[in-house]
Structures are given as C-alpha cells and as structure tokens.
XYZ file of C-alpha atoms in Angstrom:
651
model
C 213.344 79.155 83.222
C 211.187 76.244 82.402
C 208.322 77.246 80.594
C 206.188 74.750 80.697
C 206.609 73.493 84.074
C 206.306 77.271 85.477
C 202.994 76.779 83.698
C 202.021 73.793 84.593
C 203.014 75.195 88.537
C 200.671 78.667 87.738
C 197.749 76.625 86.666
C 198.165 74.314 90.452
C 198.237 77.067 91.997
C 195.259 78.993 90.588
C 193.113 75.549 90.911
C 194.323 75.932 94.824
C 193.306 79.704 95.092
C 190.199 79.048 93.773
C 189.131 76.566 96.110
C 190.494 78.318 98.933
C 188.069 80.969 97.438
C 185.023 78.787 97.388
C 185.349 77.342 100.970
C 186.447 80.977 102.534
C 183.365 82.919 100.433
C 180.796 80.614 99.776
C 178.728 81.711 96.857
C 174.816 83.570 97.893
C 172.357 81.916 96.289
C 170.939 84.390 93.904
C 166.790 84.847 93.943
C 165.019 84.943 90.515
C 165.001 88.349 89.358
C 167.339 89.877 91.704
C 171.343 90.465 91.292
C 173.911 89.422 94.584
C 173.706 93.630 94.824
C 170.066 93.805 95.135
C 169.989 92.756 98.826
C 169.669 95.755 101.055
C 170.698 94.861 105.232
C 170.037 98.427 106.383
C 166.321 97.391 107.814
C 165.566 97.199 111.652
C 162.975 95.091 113.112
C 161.000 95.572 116.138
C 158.281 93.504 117.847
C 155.496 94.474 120.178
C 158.079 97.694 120.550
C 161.729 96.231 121.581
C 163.965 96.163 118.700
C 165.578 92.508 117.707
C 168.795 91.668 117.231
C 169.820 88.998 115.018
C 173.679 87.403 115.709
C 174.579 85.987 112.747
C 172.045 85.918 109.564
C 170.941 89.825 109.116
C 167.660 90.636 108.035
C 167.263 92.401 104.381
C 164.908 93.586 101.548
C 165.609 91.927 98.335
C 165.671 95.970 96.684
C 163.810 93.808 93.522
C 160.886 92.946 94.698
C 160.876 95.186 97.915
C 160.276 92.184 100.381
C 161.841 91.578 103.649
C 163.553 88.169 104.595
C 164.582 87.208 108.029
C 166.123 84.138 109.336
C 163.857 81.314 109.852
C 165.214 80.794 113.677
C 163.553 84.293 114.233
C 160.127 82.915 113.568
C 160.268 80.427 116.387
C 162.041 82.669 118.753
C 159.975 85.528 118.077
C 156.651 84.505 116.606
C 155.874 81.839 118.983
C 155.644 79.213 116.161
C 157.612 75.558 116.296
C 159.352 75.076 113.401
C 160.813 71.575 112.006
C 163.059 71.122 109.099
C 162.517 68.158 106.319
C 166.309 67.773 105.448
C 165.639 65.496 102.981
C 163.133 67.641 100.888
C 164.320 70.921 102.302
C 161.083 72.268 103.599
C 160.675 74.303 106.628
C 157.464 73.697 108.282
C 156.122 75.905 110.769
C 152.945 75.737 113.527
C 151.184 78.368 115.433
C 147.483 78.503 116.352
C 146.298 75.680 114.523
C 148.005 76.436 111.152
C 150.536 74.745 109.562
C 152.469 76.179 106.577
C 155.197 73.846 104.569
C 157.482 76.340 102.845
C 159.757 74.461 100.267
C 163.091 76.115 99.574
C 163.215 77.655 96.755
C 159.703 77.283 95.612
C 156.869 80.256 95.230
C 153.904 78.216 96.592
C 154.069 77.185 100.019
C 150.828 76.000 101.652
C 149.218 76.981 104.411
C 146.743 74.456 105.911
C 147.419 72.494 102.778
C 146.068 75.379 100.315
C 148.696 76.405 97.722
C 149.748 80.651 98.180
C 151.657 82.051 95.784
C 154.643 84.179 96.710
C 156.882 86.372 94.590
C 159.354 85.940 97.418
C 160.237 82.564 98.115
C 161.960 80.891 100.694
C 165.734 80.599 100.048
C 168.795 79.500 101.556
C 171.681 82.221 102.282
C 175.085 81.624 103.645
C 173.654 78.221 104.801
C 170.830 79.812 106.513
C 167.135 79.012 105.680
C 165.352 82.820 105.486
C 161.583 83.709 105.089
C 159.603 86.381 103.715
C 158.705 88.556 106.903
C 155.424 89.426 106.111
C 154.045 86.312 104.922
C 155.372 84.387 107.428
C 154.209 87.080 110.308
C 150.392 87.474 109.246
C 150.032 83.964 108.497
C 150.685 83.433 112.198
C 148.237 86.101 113.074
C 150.764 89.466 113.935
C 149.851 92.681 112.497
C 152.861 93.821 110.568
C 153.545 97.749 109.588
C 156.674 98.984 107.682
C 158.200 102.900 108.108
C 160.019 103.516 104.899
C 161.886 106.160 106.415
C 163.344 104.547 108.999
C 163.787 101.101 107.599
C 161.637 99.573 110.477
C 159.634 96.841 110.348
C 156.608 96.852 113.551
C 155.724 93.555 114.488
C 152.911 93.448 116.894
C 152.768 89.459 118.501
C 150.954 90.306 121.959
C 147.618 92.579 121.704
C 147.175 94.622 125.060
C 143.649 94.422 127.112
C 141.371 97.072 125.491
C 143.211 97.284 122.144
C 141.282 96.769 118.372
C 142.186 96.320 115.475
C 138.757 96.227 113.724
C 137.460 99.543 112.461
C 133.990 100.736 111.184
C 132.980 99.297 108.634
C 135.472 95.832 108.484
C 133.995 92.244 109.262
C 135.181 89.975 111.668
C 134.858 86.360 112.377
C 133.893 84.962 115.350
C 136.720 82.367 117.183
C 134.715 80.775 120.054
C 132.640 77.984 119.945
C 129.952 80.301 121.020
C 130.162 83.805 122.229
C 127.677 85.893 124.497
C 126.450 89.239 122.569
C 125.557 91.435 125.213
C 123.798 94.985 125.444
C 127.148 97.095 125.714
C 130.896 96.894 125.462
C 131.641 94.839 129.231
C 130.797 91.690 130.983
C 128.897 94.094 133.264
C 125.890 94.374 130.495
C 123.158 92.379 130.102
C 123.644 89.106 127.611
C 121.123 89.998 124.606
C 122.010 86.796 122.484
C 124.719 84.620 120.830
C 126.957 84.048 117.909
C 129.079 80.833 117.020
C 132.062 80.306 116.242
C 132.536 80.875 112.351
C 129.816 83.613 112.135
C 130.816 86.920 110.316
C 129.957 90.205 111.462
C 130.268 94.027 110.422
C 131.427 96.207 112.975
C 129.804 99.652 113.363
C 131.705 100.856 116.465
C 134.434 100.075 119.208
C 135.195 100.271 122.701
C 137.481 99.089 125.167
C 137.970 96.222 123.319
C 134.733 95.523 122.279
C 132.727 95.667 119.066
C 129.455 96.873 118.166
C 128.218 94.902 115.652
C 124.723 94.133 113.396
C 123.034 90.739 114.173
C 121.476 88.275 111.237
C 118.178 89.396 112.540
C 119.036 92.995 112.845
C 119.469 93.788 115.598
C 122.678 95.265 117.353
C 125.083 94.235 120.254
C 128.314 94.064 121.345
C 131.101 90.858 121.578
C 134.167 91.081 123.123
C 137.221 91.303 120.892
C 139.002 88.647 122.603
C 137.415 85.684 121.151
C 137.155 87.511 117.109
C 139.424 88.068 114.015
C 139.322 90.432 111.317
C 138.505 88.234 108.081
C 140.715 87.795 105.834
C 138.371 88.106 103.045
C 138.363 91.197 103.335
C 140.384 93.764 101.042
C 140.267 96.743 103.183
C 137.353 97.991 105.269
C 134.378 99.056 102.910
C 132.403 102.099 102.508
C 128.844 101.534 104.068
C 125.663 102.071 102.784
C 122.004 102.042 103.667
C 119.764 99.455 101.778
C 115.830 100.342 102.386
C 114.191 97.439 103.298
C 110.410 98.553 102.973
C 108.263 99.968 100.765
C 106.957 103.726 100.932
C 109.527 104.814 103.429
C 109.648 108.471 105.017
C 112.785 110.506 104.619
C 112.973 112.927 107.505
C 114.765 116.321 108.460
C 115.944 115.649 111.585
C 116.798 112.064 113.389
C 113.265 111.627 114.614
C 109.122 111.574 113.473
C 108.658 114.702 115.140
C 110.807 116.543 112.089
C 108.599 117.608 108.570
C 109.088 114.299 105.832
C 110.977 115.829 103.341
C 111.044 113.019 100.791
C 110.346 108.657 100.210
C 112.098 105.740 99.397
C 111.775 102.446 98.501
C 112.796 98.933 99.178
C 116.118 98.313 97.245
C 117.654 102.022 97.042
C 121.211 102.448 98.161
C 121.693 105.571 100.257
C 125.172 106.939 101.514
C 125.420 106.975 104.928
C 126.802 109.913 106.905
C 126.317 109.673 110.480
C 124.367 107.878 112.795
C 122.342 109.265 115.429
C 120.252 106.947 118.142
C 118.064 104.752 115.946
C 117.928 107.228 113.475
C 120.542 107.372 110.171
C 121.689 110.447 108.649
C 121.427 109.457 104.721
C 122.512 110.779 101.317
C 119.798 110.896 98.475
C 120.749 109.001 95.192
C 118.785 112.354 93.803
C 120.760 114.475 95.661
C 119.854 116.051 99.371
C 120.630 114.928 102.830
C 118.045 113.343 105.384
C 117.061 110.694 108.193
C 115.889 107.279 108.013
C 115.248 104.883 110.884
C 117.844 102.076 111.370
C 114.985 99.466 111.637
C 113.482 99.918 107.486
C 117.213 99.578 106.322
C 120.393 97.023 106.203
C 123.364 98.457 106.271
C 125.779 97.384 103.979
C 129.347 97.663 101.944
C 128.965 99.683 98.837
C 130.157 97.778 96.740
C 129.257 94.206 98.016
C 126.000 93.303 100.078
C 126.614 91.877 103.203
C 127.065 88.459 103.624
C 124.737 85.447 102.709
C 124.114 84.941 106.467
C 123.355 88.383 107.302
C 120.258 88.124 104.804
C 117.173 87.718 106.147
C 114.346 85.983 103.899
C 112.083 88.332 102.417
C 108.664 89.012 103.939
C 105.678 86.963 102.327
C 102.111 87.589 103.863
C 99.579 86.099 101.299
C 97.695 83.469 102.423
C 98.694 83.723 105.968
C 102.154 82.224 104.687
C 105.763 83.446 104.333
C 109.493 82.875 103.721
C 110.363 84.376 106.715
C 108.109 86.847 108.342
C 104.905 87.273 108.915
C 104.284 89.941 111.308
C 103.742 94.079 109.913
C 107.027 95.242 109.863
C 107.938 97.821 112.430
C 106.534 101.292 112.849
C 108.384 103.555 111.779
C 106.575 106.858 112.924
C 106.317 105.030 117.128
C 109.262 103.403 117.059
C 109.116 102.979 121.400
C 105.141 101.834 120.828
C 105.353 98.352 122.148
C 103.654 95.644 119.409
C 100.793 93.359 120.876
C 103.668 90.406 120.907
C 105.666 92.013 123.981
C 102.742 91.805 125.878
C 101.944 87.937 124.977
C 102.345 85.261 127.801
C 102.854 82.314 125.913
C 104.811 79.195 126.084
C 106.254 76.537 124.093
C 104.410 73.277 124.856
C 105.586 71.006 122.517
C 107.957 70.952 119.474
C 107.454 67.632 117.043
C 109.765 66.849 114.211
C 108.720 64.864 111.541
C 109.367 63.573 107.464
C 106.914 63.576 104.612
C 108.695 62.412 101.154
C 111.558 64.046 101.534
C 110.326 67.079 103.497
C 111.186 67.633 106.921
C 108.453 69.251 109.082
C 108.245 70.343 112.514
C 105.609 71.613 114.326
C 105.637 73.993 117.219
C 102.565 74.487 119.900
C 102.644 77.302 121.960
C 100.554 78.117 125.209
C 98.957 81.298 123.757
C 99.780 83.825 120.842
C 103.381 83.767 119.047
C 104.488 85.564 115.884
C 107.839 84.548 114.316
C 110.509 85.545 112.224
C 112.411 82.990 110.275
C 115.723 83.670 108.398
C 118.830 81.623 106.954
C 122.877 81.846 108.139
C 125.615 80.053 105.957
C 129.417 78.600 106.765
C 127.671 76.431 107.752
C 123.843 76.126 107.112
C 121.478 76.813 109.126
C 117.941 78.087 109.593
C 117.009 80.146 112.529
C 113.256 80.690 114.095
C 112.775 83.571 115.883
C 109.493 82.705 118.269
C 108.830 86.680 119.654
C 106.345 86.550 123.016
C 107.207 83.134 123.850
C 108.999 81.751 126.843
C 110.756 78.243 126.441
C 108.914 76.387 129.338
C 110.390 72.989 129.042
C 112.222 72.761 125.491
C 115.340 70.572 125.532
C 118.322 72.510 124.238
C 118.628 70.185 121.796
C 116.998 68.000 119.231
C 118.651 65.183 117.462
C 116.822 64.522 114.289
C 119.021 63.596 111.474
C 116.722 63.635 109.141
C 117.467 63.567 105.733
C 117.783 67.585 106.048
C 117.933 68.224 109.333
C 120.782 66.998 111.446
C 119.900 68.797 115.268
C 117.880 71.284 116.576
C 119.287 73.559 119.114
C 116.622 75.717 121.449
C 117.571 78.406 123.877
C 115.964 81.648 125.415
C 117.502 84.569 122.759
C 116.568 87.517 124.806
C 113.913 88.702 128.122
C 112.175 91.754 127.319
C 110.748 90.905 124.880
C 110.574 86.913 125.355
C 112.123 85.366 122.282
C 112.944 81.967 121.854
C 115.458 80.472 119.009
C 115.284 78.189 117.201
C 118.359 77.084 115.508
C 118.213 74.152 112.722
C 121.152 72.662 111.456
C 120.839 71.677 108.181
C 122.616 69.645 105.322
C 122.362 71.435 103.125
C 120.626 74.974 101.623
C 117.310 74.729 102.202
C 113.819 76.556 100.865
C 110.936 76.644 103.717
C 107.240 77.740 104.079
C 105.778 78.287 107.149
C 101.877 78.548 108.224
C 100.580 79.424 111.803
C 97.077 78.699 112.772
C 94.945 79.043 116.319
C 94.328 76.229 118.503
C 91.794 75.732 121.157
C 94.865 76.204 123.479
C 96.827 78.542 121.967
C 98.688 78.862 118.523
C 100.329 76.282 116.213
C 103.606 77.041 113.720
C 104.238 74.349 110.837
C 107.293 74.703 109.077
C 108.400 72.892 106.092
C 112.126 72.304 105.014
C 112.748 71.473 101.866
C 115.315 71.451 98.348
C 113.167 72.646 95.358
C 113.138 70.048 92.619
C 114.690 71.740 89.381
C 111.876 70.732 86.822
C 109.348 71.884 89.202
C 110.419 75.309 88.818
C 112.888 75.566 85.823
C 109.934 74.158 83.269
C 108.423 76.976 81.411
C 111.419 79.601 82.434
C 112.926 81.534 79.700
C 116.942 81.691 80.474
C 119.548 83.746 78.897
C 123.150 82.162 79.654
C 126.104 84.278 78.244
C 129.215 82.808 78.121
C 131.717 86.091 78.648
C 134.404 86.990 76.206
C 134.943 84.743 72.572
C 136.414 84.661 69.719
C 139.605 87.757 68.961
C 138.518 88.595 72.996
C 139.772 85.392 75.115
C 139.560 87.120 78.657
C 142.060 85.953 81.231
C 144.525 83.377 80.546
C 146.247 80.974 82.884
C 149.484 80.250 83.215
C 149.106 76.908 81.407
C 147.573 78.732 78.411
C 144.015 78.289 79.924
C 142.018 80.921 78.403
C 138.665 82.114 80.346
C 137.138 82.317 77.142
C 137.080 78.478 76.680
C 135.953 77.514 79.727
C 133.371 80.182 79.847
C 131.658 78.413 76.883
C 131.453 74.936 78.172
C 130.603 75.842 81.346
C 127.512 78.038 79.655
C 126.924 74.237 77.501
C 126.672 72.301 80.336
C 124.421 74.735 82.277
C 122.233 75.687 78.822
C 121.543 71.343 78.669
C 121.069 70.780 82.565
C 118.247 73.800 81.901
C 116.548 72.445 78.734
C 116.435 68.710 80.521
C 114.437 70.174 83.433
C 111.908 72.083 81.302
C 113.849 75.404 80.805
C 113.716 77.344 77.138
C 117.401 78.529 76.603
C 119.056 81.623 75.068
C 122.786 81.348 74.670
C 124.047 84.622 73.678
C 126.868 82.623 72.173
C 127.395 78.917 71.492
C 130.523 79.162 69.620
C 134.427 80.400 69.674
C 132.356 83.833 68.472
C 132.812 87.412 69.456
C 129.930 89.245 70.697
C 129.410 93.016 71.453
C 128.773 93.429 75.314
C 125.254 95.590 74.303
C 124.419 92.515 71.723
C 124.446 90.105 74.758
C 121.678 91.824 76.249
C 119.708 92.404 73.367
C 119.561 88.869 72.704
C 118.289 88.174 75.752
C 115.677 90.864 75.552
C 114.206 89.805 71.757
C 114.051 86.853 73.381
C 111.795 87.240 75.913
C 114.259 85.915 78.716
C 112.847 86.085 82.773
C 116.491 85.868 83.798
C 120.502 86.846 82.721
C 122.631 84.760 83.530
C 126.677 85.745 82.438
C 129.243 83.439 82.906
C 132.992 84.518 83.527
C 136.198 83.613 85.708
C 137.877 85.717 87.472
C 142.098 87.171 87.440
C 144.151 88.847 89.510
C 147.990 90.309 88.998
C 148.666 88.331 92.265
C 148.344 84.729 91.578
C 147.317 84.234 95.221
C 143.699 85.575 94.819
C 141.305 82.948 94.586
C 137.521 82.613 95.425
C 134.127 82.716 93.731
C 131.995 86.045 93.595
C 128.532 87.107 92.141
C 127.924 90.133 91.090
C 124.710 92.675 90.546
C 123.426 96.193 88.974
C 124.918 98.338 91.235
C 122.608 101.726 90.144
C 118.998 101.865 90.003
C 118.178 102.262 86.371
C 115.225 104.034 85.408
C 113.068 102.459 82.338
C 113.894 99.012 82.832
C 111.714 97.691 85.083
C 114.155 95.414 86.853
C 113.281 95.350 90.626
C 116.715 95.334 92.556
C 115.329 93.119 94.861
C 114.907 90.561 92.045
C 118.808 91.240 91.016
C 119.339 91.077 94.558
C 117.786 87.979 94.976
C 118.862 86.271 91.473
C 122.376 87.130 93.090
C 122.242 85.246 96.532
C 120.290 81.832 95.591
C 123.353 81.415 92.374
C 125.883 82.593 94.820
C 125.035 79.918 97.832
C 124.539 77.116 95.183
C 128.119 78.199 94.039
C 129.687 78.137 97.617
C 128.242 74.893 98.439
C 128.715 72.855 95.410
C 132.731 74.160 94.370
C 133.418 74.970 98.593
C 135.954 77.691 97.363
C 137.394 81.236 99.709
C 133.512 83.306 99.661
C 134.992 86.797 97.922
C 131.221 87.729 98.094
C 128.234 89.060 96.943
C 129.135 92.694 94.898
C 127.447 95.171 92.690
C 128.778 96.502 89.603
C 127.931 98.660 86.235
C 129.207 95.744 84.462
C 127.659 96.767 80.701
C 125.820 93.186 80.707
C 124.167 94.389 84.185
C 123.363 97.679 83.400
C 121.750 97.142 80.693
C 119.496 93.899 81.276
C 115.879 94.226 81.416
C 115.296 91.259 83.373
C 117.465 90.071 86.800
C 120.974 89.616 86.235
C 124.076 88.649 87.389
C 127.682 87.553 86.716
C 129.308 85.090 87.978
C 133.045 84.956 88.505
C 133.413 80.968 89.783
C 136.887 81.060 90.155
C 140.378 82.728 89.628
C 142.149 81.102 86.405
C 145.211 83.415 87.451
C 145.199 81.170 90.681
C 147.570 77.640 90.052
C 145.421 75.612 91.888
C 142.077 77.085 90.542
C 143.359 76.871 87.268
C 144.127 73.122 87.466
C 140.012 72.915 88.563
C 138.513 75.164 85.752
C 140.839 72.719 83.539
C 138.886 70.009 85.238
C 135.243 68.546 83.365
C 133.929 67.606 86.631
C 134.633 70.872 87.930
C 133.380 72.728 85.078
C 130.225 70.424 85.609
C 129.767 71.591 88.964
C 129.918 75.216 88.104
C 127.148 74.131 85.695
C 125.042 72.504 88.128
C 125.308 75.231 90.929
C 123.613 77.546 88.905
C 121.060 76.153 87.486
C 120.031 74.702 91.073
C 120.677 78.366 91.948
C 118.080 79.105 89.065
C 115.726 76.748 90.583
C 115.865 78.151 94.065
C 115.656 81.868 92.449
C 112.265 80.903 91.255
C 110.666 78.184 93.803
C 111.280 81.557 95.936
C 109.594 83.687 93.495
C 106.885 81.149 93.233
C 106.374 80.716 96.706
C-alpha cells in the first residue's frame, strides 16, 4: 500500500466530511455567557388563552440567564406589531402603538423610541432565524406577560376584555386621551364631575367594572374609564399608601365621624398608615402608636415611600395680607363636613378676563359679577397652572385664550363642575412658574389679579446661607460607570459649579467638601450646622444592578425627628422646587419625589434633601454625567430650585 497517497486520500476525504458537516449542521450561534447546552425548548406559550404553535424555530429559555426567546415572525403574527428587517445592518425593527424599537443583532441595547435599554438578553440569530427576548419585546408593545414555572408556560395577554383592570390600589396610571371626562362613578351613566388630559398621572384608590377611582390635583375624587389609561411605567410595583395631614391642629377620632369622642391631634406634615377607608372618613395608624379616624379632606394620600407626584401638589395656603400661593379661603370644616360654605350659595359670574405683561410678568385679571373665592394650584408634564374660581358660573368666557406671552402660551376656560359652580382656569405655561394672587371688591362685584412670574436668583439667593455636599470622596468613590466614571468625581464638580452659581447671586456657601477628601456622613451635617446653614443641599448619582434604570429622583427625611426643629413641610417643600428645576432643565424618566433615613437627612437641622440627578450605571446617562454642559445643568437646576425654595418662603 502506498503510504503517502492513502494519506494524502484520508486527509481529502476528511476536508469533504467536514464540509458536508458544516452545510448539513450549521453551527448555533452561541450567546455570551451561555454554552450550545444551556438552551432549554421545553417552554409553551399561550396568548390571550390559546396555546401557539411555532413550525419551525421553537421557542426556549437560555437556562443562563433564565430568559425566553421566540422567533421574531411570532411578534408580528401574534403581537400585532409590523416588523421590517435592515439586511444590511441586521436590525429588526418593530412598530405597534406608536413605538418603534430597532433591535440590532447581537447587541444588548436596542432602543425604543430612540432611548437606549439595556438587555442581558440580546437579540440573536439561530439556525438562520432572527429570535427576541419574549418579555421585552411583549411589554414594550403593551401585553401583560406572566410566566408558571411549573408548567413551563408563558401567558401572554394581547386583547383586554370589557370590564377587565389591571391597575390595583395604590398604582398610578397615565392618562392616554387627549382629554378624558372624570365623572361621579364607575359608568357613562354618572354625572361628568371634571377632566384630565392626556399625560396626567393619577393614583388609583379603587376599581370597578373597568373603571378607576382615582384622587384629583385639587383633591377631590372621581372616576375615568380604564379604556383610555395605562399603568405607568415608572412605577416599581404598586406602593404602600399613607396619609399626609395637611392642616394644623387636626382631631383624631374614634369612630369614622365628629359624633365619636377625639381621642388624640395631629399636625400638618405627619405620615399616618392607612388602614381602611370608610365614607369621607380614614381609618389611620398613629406614628405613636394607636388606631383612629381622620377626615379625607385635612389629608393627601400618598406612597410611603415617595410623595405623590409634582402635579398632584397643591400650593400651600398663604392668607397674610389678603394674599396667597394658592388658597385663600378657611380650609374645610372638619367637625360639619355636609355644612355648605357661603361660596355654594354665591351667584356670580365671570364678566371679563384681561391678560396682560408688566416687565416680564404676566398678569391677568379676572372680574366677576358678585363674590368668588379661588383656589390656585400647579400640574407638571407639562406645565401648567390651574385656577379654581368656586361660586362662579362662566357666563360668556371663550374656551380659550391665546396669549403667548413670554410665560403664558393659552388659556383654556371651561365649567369644572355644577353644584357647586366652579369654573377652571387652565394656564399653559413655558415654563415653572411662581404666582401671587390678590382679590379685592368692586362696586360690581369682586376682582382676582394674578401674577405669573420666574423668581430672579439674586433676589432671593443673596443673604442665604447654603450647605452643598458633594456625596462620597476620597477611599469612598460611590458608583462607578462602566467607562470608569466614578460618582464621586462628578459629585464634586457638580457641587463646584452649583457652590459658584450661589456665591455670584449673593449666596454664602458651605461645601462640606471641596476636594478628592473623605468625609464622615455625621461630619457633613455638622458642618453645615456650625455653620449656620438655612438649607442642605447633598449631591449624588444614582446606580442600579440593571443598567436599564435611569431617571432623576429627590429625596427627603422620611421620620419626624424630634429636637431638630426642621418643619417637614420645609423638607417637603425644599424637595419639590429642586426636583421640578431638575426635570425641566436635564428632561430625564421622573423616578420621583421619595423619603428616606438617609444619615445626611436624618440628621440635618435645617431642610434637606438629596439629589440623585441621574443613573451613572445607565450607558447613556453615563455618557451625560461625563458631559460639562450636563454637569452644568445639574448645577443650575438647583440652585434655580434654591431660588424658587425661598421666593416661596418669602412670599
């Protein structure tokens, strides 16, 4: 036998074998982490109840990471989404509802809408098949997904059925129509009570039939179908709610009305449990311990750990000198709640509503036939100011106002409820806005001037004593990006550029660290204290183990502290003005307003709060925080926020 050419013959034939091998088997594409083994097919998927059946590509879990892939033809034939394919740059891109998410192959940030979401289960190609991650790809088009563990199922739900919800007590949703009627009770057959616009968030309290109950920005309560809202996808999980008092010297009560014995007080600012609810009457837990009632009307009801949001927040109520920032009519009686106030019985009418401009200032003027009182409070997403005219009819207002000021862009008008007559008035506005109003009697009636206007910083900053604390330093860096970013560095200019924005406007700054230094958390706070500082201001960015968190929050003393002196309204307060400077000037996801023990909040003995302005674990927030002019804009959101705090405080 030939050796060599038998060799030469073995080594043909293996070559042939081998590609015979290739083009028979083609090789899996492997995902990061995961071996060819790791991919599990024994998983069922069912949608809106019928089970789907998939003829070639098989769903399965990648056993690594636990996540669920399907083939992408399933999401067009199932989800209701159109789906295109960019050959040349291998992206799938996929529309439902107004969304539009470009999923690159291969690649753990797709983007939905444009904004970057990072996955730990990317999109991949298998056997020549482009497959998904279920989940992702099934909530981003608005199903509700579910998984049973025992029996491998994945529950898709596409189509809800007439009746169904989704929102329980205690979650927010978002309204989806351009404007929705709020009416009395849960059905078209109830009287309309008011309405909410499209973008407006709202807690829930109960459901029915497809309807929610839910809590006004004035207050008040009504219902809005669940047709026409989503759940927000801010939201974590539904919160536990609490009761915020919202008045001074307030009865605590045995039983849910003023006929039972007072069995205790509270004031405006405590944070009571809540239990059950009972008419207009709620059944409360006692931060001292003990159980009682409150009425609905002297409290907000809120998440316990975040306050509701900005645009639930009404302005607090400012009487001296016949002048407020929001209110100024006595606030309602809590021992006659039915007793009708003088207002219902009012038969007035709006003659005349003038818009005008004095240096910067827009003012408008509003003449009624006979007595009015008002109630004046501010939304957000977007900005607005709303006037609440109680005892007035609209007689001949237009609608709507054009004024395009340099504040003001429109006025809308409308009748808000009958019995009692209240007429809204709705300003949109370019921005946040501060506001004084002053009513005064006319030969003919009554007359309400209101004045819209942005606080200039020196006006209110000069004279201020403010601690800034930049969080973490020196052998503590905080979070760190995954460039290397660490929080600890950008917390420090940041708390520069705010510290010289404060001292050019008149402000006398404490920086409870100006260097790459470690500080003690109960040293920050001291500082501040020896020196004398009106406000605490601490300065850190947030992380997440999932990189696609993102969002700005503010945070505030959670507790009431004894021996401090520190009003929780003031925290309160401190909180929201930084907060909506924050969301307006860096226009990132709203993760809210929260309270916390944070050590630096705790123990403050002047208003505090910390800011988190943006997730450095996030890619594309990282990129920003590495930004100056994004950094500067941090810095110049709170110290307007700063300004606002105190033009308020002033007011």
């Amino acid at each position: 036998m030939n050796i060599g050419g038998g060799w030469g013959s073995f080594m043909r034939l293996l070559l042939i074998i081998t590609l015979l091998m290739t083009l028979l088997f083609p090789a899996v594409p492997v995902m990061a982490g995961e071996a060819s083994t790791g991919l599990s097919y024994d998983v069922k998927v069912q949608v809106d109840g019928d089970q789907v059946a998939f003829p070639d590509q098989k769903p399965f879990i990648n056993t690594g990471t636990g996540r669920t892939y399907v083939p992408l033809r399933f999401v067009t034939e199932k989800l209701g989404a159109t789906v295109n394919w960019n050959q040349q740059e291998k992206v799938a891109i996929v529309e439902k509802s107004g969304k539009t998410v470009k999923a690159p192959v291969g690649s753990n940030e797709p983007t939905v809408n444009g904004q970057a979401v990072y996955l730990d289960a990317p999109v991949r190609l298998i056997n020549a098949r482009t497959v998904v991650p279920l989940r992702f790809m099934s909530e981003t088009l608005g199903t509700e997904v579910k998984w049973n563990s025992s029996t491998k199922t994945v529950y898709i739900k596409v189509n809800q059925a007439a009746g169904e919800t989704d929102a329980s007590p205690g979650s927010v949703i978002e309204i989806t129509a351009d404007v929705l009627n709020v009416r009395s009770g849960p059905g078209t057959s109830t009287p309309e009570i008011g309405e909410v616009i499209k973008g407006d968030k709202l807690t829930v309290f109960e459901s029915s039939q497809g309807w929610y109950k839910v809590e006004l920005s004035d207050g008040s309560m009504g219902w809005v179908s669940g047709r026409f809202v989503k759940v927000d996808d801010a939201q974590d999980s539904p919160g536990v709610m609490q009761a915020v008092v919202d008045a001074t010297n307030v009865n605590i009560r045995s039983g849910p009305g003023t006929d039972h014995n007072i069995i205790g007080k509270v004031d405006r600012g405590e944070r009571l449990g809540i239990l059950e609810q009972a008419g207009n009457w709620v059944k409360v837990e006692l931060v001292q311990g003990g159980i009682g009632w409150i009425a609905d009307q002297l409290i907000n009801i809120e998440e316990a750990e975040a306050t509701t949001p900005l645009q639930e927040e009404q302005i607090r109520e400012e009487l001296e000198n016949n002048q407020d920032r929001g209110e100024n009519y006595p606030p309602p009686s809590e021992e006659k709640e039915e007793e009708q106030t003088d207002w219902q019985n009012y038969d007035s009418t709006v003659a005349d509503l003038e818009v005008g401009e004095d240096n910067g200032v827009t003012v408008a003027t509003v003449n009624t036939t006979g007595a009015l009182e008002h109630h004046i409070f501010t939304l957000t997403n977007p900005d607005r100011l709303v006037v609440d005219l109680k005892g007035v009819k609209p007689g001949d207002l237009a609608e709507e106002i054009n004024v395009n000021s340099e504040l003001v862009k429109r006025i809308r008008t409308g009748k808000f409820s009958e019995n009692p007559d209240i007429v809204r008035l709705v300003f949109d506005v370019k921005e946040p806005v501060m506001f004084a109003a002053t009513k005064s009697k006319k030969k003919d009636g009554e007359e309400l001037t209101l004045k819209l206007y942005v606080p200039n910083l020196g006006t209110h900053l000069k004279g201020k004593t403010i601690a800034i604390d930049p969080g973490h330093g020196g052998s503590d860096p905080g979070a760190i990006g995954s460039s290397g970013l660490k929080e600890k560095d950008v917390n420090i200019n940041v708390g520069l550029l705010t510290a010289n924005l404060l001292r050019q406007n008149g402000a006398e700054v404490i920086l409870t660290r100006s260097t790459d230094a470690y500080v003690d958390l109960y040293q920050r706070t001291e500082i501040a204290g020896r020196g004398g500082a009106d406000v605490f201001v601490s300065i850190h960015m947030n992380a997440h183990p999932k990189r696609g968190y993102s969002g700005t929050s503010t945070y505030y003393r959670r507790d009431n502290i004894s021996g401090l002196g520190v009003s929780q309204a003031d925290n309160r307060l401190l909180a929201q003005q930084v907060h909506s400077q924050l969301m307006q000037s860096l226009n990132r996801r709203d993760v809210g307003i929260k309270q916390a023990n944070f050590v630096v909040l705790r123990t403050a003995a002047m208003p505090a709060v910390l800011v988190e302005a943006s997730f450095i674990s996030n890619l594309e927030e990282e990129k920003l925080l590495a930004k100056d002019s994004y950094r500067a804009k941090i810095a110049e959101a709170i110290a307007k926020g700063l300004a606002y705090y105190f033009a308020q405080k002033e007011s």
